[in-house]
mmCIF file of C-alpha atoms in Angstrom:
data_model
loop_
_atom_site.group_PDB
_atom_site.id
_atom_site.type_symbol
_atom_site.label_atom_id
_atom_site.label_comp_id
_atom_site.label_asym_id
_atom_site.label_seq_id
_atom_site.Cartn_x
_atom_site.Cartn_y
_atom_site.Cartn_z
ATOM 1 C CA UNK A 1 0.000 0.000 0.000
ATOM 2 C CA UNK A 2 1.695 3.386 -0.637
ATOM 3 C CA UNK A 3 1.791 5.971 1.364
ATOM 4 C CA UNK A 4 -0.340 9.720 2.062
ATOM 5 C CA UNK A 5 -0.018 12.002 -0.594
ATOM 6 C CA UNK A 6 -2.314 15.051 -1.818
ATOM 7 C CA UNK A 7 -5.077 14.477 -4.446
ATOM 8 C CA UNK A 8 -4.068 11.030 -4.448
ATOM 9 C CA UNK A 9 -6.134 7.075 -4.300
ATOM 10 C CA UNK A 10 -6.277 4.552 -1.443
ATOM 11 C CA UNK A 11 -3.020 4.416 0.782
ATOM 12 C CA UNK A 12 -2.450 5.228 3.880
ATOM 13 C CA UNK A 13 -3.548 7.989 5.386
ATOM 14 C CA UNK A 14 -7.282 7.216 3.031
ATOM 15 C CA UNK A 15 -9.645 4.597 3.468
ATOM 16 C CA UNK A 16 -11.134 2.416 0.768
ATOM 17 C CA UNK A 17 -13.870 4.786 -0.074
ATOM 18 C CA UNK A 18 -10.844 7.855 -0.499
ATOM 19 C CA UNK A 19 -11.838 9.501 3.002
ATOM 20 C CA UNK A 20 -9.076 11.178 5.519
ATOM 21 C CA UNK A 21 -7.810 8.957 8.070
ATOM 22 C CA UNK A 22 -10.274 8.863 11.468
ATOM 23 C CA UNK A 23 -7.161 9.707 14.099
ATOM 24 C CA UNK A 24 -10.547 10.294 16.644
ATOM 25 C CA UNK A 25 -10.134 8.361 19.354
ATOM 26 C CA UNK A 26 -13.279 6.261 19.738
ATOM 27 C CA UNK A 27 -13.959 3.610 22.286
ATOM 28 C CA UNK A 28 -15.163 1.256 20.164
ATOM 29 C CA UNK A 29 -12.046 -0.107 19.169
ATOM 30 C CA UNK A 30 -10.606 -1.249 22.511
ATOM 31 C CA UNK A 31 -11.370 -4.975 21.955
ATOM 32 C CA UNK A 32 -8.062 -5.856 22.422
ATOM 33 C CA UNK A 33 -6.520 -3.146 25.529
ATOM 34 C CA UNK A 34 -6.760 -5.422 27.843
ATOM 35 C CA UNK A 35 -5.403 -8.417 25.954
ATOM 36 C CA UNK A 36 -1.840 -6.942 25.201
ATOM 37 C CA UNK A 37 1.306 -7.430 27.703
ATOM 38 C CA UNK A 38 2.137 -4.173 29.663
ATOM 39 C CA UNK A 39 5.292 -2.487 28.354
ATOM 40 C CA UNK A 40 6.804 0.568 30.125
ATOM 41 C CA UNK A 41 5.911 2.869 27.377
ATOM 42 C CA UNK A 42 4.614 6.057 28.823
ATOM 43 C CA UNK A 43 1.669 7.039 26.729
ATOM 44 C CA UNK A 44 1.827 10.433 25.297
ATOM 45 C CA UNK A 45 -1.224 12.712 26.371
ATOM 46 C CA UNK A 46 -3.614 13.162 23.510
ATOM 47 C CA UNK A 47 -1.880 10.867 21.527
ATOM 48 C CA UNK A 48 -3.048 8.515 18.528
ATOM 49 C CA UNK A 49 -3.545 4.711 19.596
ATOM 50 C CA UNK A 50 -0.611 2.736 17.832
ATOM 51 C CA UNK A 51 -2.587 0.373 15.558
ATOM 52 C CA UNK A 52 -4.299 3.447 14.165
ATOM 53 C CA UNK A 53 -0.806 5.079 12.829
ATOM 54 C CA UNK A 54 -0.061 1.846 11.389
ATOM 55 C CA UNK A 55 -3.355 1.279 9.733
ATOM 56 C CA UNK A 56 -2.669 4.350 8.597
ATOM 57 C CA UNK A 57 0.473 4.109 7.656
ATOM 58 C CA UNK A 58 -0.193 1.431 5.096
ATOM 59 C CA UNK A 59 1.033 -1.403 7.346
ATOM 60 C CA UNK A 60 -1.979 -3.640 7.380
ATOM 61 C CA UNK A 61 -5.713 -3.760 8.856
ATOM 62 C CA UNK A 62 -6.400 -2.441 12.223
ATOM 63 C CA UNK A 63 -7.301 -6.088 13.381
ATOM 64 C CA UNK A 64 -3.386 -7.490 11.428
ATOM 65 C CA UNK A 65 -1.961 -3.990 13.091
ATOM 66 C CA UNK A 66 -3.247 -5.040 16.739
ATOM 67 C CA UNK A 67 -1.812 -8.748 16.167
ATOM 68 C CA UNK A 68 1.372 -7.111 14.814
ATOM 69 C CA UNK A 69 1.716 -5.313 18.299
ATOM 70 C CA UNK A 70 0.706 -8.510 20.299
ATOM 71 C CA UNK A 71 2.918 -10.405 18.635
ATOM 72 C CA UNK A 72 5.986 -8.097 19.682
ATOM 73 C CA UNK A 73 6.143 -7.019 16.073
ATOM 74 C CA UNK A 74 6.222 -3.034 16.871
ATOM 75 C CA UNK A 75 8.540 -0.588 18.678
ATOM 76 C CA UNK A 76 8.605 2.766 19.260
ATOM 77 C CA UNK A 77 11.471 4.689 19.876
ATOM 78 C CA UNK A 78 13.233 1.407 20.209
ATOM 79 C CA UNK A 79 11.408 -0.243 22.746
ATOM 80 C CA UNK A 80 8.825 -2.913 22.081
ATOM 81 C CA UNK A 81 5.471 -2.047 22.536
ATOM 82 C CA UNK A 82 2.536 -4.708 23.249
ATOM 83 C CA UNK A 83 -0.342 -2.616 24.352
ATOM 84 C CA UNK A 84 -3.001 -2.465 21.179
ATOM 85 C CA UNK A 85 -3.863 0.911 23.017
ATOM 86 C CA UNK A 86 -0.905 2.244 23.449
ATOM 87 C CA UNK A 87 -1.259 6.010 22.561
ATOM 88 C CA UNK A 88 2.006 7.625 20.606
ATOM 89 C CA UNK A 89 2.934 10.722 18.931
ATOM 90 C CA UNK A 90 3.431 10.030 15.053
ATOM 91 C CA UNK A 91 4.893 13.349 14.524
ATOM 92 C CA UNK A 92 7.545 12.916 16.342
ATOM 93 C CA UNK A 93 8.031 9.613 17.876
ATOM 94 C CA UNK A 94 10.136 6.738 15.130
ATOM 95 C CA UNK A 95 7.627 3.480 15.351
ATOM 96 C CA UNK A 96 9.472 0.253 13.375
ATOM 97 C CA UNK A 97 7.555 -2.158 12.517
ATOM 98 C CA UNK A 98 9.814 -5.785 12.366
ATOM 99 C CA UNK A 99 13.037 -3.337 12.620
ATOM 100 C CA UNK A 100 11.783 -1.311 9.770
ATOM 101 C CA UNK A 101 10.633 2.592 10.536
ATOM 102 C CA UNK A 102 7.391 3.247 8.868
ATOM 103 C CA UNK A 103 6.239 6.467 7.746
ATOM 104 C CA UNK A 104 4.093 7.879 10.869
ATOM 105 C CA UNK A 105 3.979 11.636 9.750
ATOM 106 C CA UNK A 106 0.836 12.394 7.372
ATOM 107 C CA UNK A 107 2.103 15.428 5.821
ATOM 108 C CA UNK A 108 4.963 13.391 4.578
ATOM 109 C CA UNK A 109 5.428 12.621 0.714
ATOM 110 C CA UNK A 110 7.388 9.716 -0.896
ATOM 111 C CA UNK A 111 7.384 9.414 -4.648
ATOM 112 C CA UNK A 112 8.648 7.676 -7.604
ATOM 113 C CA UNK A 113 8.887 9.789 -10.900
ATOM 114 C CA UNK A 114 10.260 8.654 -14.218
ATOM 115 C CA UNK A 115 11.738 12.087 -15.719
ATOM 116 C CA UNK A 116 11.341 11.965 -19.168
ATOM 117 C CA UNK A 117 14.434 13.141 -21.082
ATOM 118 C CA UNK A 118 14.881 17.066 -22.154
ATOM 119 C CA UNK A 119 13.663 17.773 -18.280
ATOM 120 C CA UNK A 120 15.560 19.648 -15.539
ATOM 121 C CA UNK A 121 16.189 18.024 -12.732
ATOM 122 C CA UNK A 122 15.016 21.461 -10.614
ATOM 123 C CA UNK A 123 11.724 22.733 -9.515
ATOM 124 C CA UNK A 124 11.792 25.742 -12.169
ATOM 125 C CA UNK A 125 13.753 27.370 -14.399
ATOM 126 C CA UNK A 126 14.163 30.949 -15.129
ATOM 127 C CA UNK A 127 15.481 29.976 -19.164
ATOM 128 C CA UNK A 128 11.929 28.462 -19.517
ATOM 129 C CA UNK A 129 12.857 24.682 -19.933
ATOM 130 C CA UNK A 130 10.761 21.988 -18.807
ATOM 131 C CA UNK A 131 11.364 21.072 -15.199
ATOM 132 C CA UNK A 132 9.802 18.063 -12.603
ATOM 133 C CA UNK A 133 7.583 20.961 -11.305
ATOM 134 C CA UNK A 134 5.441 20.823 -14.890
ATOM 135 C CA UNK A 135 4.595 16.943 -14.444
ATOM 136 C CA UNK A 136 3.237 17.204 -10.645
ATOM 137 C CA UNK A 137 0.087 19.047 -11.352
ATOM 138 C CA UNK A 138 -1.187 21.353 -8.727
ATOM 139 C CA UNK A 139 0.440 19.349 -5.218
ATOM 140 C CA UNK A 140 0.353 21.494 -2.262
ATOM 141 C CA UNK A 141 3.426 19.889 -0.838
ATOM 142 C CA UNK A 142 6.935 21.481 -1.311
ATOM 143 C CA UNK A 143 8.551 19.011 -2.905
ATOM 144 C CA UNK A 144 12.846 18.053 -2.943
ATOM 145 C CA UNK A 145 14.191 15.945 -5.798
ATOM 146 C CA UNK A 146 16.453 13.604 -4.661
ATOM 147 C CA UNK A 147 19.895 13.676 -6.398
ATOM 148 C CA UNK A 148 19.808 14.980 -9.930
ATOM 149 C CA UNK A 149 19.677 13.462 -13.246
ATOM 150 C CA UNK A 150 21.516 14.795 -16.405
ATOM 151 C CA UNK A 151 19.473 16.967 -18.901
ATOM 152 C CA UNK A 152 19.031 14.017 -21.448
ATOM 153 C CA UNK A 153 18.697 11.107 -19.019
ATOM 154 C CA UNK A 154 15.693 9.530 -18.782
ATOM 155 C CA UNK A 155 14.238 7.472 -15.835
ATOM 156 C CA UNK A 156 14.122 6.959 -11.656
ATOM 157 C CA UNK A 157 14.015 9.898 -9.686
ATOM 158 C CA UNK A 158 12.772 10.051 -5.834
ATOM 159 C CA UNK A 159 10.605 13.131 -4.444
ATOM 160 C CA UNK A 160 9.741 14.017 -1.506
ATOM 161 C CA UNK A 161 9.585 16.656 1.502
ATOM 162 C CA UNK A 162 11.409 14.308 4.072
ATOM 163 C CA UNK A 163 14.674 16.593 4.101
ATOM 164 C CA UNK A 164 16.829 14.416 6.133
ATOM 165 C CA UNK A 165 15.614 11.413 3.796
ATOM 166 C CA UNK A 166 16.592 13.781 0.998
ATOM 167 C CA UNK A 167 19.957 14.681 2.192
ATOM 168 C CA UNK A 168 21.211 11.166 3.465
ATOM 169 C CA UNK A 169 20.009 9.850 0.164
ATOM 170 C CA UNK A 170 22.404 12.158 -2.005
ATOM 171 C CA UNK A 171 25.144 12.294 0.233
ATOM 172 C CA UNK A 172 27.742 9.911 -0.683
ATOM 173 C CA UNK A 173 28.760 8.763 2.243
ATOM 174 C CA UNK A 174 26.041 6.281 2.313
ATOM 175 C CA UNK A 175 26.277 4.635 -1.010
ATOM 176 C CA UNK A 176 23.252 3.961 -2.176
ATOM 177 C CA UNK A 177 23.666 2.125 -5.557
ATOM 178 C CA UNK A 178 21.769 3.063 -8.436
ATOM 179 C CA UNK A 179 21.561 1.205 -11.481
ATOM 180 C CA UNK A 180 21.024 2.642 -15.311
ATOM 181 C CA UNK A 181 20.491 0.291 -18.470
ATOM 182 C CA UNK A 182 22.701 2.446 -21.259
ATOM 183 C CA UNK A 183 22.229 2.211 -25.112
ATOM 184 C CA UNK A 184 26.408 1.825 -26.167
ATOM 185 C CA UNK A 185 28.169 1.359 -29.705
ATOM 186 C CA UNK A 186 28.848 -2.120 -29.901
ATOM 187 C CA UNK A 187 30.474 -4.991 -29.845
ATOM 188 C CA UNK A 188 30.982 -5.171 -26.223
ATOM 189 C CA UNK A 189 34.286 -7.551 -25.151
ATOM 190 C CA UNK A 190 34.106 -9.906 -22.675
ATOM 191 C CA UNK A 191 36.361 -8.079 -20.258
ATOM 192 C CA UNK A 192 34.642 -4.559 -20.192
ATOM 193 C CA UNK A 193 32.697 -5.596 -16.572
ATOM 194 C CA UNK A 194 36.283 -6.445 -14.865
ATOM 195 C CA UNK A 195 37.979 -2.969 -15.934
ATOM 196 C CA UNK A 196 34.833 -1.116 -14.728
ATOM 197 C CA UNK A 197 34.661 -2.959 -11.409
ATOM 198 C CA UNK A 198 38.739 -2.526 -11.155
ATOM 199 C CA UNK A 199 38.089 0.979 -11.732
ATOM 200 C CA UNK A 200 38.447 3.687 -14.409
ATOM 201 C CA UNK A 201 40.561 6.763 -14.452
ATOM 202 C CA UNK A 202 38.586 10.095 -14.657
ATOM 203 C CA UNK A 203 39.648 13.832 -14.634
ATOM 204 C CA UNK A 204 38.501 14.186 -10.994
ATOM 205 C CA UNK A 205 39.542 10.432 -9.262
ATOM 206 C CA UNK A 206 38.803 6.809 -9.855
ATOM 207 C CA UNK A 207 35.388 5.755 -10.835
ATOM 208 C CA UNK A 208 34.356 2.091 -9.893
ATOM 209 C CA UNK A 209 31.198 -0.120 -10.880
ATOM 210 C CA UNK A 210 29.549 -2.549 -8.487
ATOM 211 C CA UNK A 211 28.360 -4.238 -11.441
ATOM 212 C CA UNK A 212 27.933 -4.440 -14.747
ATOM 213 C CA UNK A 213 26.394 -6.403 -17.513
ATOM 214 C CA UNK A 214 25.276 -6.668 -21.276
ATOM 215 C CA UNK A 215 21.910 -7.735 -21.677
ATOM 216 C CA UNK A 216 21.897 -7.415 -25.589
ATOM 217 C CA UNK A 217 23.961 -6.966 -28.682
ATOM 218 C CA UNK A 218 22.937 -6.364 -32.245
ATOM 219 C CA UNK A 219 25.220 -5.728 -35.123
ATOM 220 C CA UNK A 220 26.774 -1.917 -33.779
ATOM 221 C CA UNK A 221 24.429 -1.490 -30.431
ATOM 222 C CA UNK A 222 24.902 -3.039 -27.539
ATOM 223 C CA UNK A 223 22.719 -2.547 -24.472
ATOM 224 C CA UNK A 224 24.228 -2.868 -21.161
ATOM 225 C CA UNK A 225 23.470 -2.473 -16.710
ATOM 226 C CA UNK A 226 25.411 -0.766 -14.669
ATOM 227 C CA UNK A 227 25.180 -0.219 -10.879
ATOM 228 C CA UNK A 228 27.515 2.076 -9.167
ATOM 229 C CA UNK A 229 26.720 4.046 -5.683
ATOM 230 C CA UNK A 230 28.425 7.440 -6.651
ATOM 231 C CA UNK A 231 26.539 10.707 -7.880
ATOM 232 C CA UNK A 232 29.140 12.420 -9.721
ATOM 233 C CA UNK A 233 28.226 14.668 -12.430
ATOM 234 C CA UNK A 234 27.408 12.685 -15.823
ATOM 235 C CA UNK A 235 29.742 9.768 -13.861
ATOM 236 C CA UNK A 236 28.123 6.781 -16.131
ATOM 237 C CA UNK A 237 28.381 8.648 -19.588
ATOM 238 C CA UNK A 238 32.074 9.696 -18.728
ATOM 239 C CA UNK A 239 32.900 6.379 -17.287
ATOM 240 C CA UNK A 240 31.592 4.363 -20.767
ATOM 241 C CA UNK A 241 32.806 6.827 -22.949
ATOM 242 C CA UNK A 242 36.398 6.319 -21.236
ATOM 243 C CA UNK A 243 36.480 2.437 -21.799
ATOM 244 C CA UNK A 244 35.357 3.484 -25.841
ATOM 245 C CA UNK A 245 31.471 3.100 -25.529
ATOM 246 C CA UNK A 246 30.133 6.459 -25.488
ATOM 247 C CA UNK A 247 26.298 6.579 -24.392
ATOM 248 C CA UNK A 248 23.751 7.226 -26.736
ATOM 249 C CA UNK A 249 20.660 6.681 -23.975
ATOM 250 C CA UNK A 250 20.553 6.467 -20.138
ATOM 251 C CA UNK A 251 18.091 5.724 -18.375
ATOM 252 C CA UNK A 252 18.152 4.817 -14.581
ATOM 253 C CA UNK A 253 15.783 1.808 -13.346
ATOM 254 C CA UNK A 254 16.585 1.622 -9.325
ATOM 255 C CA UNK A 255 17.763 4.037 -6.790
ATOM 256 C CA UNK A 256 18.233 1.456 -3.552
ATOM 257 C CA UNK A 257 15.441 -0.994 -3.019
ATOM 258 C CA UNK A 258 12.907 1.564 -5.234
ATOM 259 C CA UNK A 259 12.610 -0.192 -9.094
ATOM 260 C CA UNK A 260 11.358 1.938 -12.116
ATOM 261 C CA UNK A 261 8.922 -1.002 -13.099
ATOM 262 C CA UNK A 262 6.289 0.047 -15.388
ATOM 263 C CA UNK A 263 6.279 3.510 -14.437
ATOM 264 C CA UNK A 264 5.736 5.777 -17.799
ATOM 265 C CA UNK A 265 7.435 8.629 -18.005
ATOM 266 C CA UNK A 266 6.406 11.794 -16.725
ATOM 267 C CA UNK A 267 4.176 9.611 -14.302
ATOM 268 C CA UNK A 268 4.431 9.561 -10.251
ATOM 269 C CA UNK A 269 3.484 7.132 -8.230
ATOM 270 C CA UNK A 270 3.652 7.194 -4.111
ATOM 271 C CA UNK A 271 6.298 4.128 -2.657
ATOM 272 C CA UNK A 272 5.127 1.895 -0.937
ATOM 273 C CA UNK A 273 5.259 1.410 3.150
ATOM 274 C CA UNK A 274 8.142 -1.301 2.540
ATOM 275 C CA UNK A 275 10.135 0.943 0.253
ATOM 276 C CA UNK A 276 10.146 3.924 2.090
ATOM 277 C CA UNK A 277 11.001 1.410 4.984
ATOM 278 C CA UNK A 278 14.182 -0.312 3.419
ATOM 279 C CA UNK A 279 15.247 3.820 2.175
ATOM 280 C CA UNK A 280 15.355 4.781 5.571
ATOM 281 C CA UNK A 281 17.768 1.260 6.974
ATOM 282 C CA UNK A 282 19.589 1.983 3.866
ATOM 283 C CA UNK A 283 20.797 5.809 5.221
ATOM 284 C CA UNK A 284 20.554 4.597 9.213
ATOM 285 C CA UNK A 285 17.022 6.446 9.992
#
């Protein structure tokens, strides 16, 4: 299930029939209070019962959220919690759900877009040229790109107004790998993958692939994977054009766990509880 967004379908944060989230606390849902094991978690005055921010959050039903809890499934701020009425503070408390941290806050955003090429990766332009801003119609959030990709290339892009996501994501300190498909002259020989993993010379350091591989070759084109987990400016077109195979197309197909799929371009879609989940281990949040 993906996650709140404006304007948007079922997910969290909406129930089937598209309504906002009920975060009243009624007493009709305490069939299970009194069947949990007490934890020391101090409830937080006015809070939001637990299995409601998970509902909410995409995780499951109330009913599989309050067996998630019972089942010592659920912390929050890194204690286990088995109360189903345990009251938190999704704003600010971190609730992990099987060691993953879930998405609590409702005015948070998580998306996949698939920039189509000739786009700016920015949020305007004062030259006039198509930017990300003119394929997310009228969203009320204020949206951060994560990471940039080149004028020309096409594909996976993450948005979203999680800052510290945001930042940790494009730093490269935490190497998340990213991995493009590339249109190349061709033929390709046998030991291109070995001098890209050894590493290849650039102007500004050594450039090294986690891995490579051709998936086709026809006559003069060849198409080939790469995954590397550096963001250096145009670092896959200068790194194939270095070892003789000069890109022709780029696209990119996964930033960390998140996949491209069938995503057409210029399209959004919102991740999904899981991938948001696995971003978040994969920068230490």
């Amino acid at each position: 299930m993906s996650t709140r967004g404006h304007n948007r379908g079922v997910g969290p944060g909406r129930s089937a029939e598209g309504a906002e989230p009920d975060y009243d606390d009624d007493e009709d849902d305490d069939w299970g209070d009194l069947g949990g094991e007490r934890d020391d978690l101090t409830d937080v005055p006015g809070g939001v019962r637990l299995q409601k921010v998970l509902a909410a959050a995409g995780v499951g039903s109330r009913r599989h959220c309050e067996e998630m809890i019972g089942a010592g499934r659920v912390e929050v701020d890194g204690q286990t919690v088995r109360r189903f009425g345990a009251r938190v503070d999704p704003e600010h408390q971190i609730i992990r759900v099987d060691g993953k941290r879930i998405p609590s806050r409702q005015d948070i955003v998580y998306l996949a877009f698939n920039k189509p090429p000739k786009v700016l990766t920015a949020m305007s332009d004062d030259r006039g040229r198509k930017t990300i801003t003119d394929f997310l119609g009228d969203r009320a959030e204020r949206l951060f790109h994560v990471g940039r990709l080149d004028y020309d290339t096409e594909g996976l892009m993450l948005l979203t107004n999680d800052g510290e996501l945001a930042h940790r994501l494009a730093h490269p300190s935490y190497e998340v790998a990213k991995t493009y498909l590339a249109d190349v002259p061709g033929p390709v020989p046998r030991d291109l993958g070995r001098r890209l993993a050894t590493g290849v010379e650039l102007e500004d350091g050594v450039a090294v692939a986690d891995r490579f591989r051709v998936l086709e070759q026809a006559g003069s084109r060849a198409l080939v994977e790469i995954t590397l987990h550096e963001g250096r400016k145009h670092i896959v077109r200068r790194m194939l054009a270095e070892v003789g195979h000069p890109v022709t197309r780029l696209v990119r197909t996964t930033v960390g766990p998140v996949k491209l799929g069938g995503l057409r371009p210029g399209k959004t879609r919102d991740l999904t509880t899981k991938e948001i989940g696995e971003l978040y281990a994969a920068v230490g949040l």
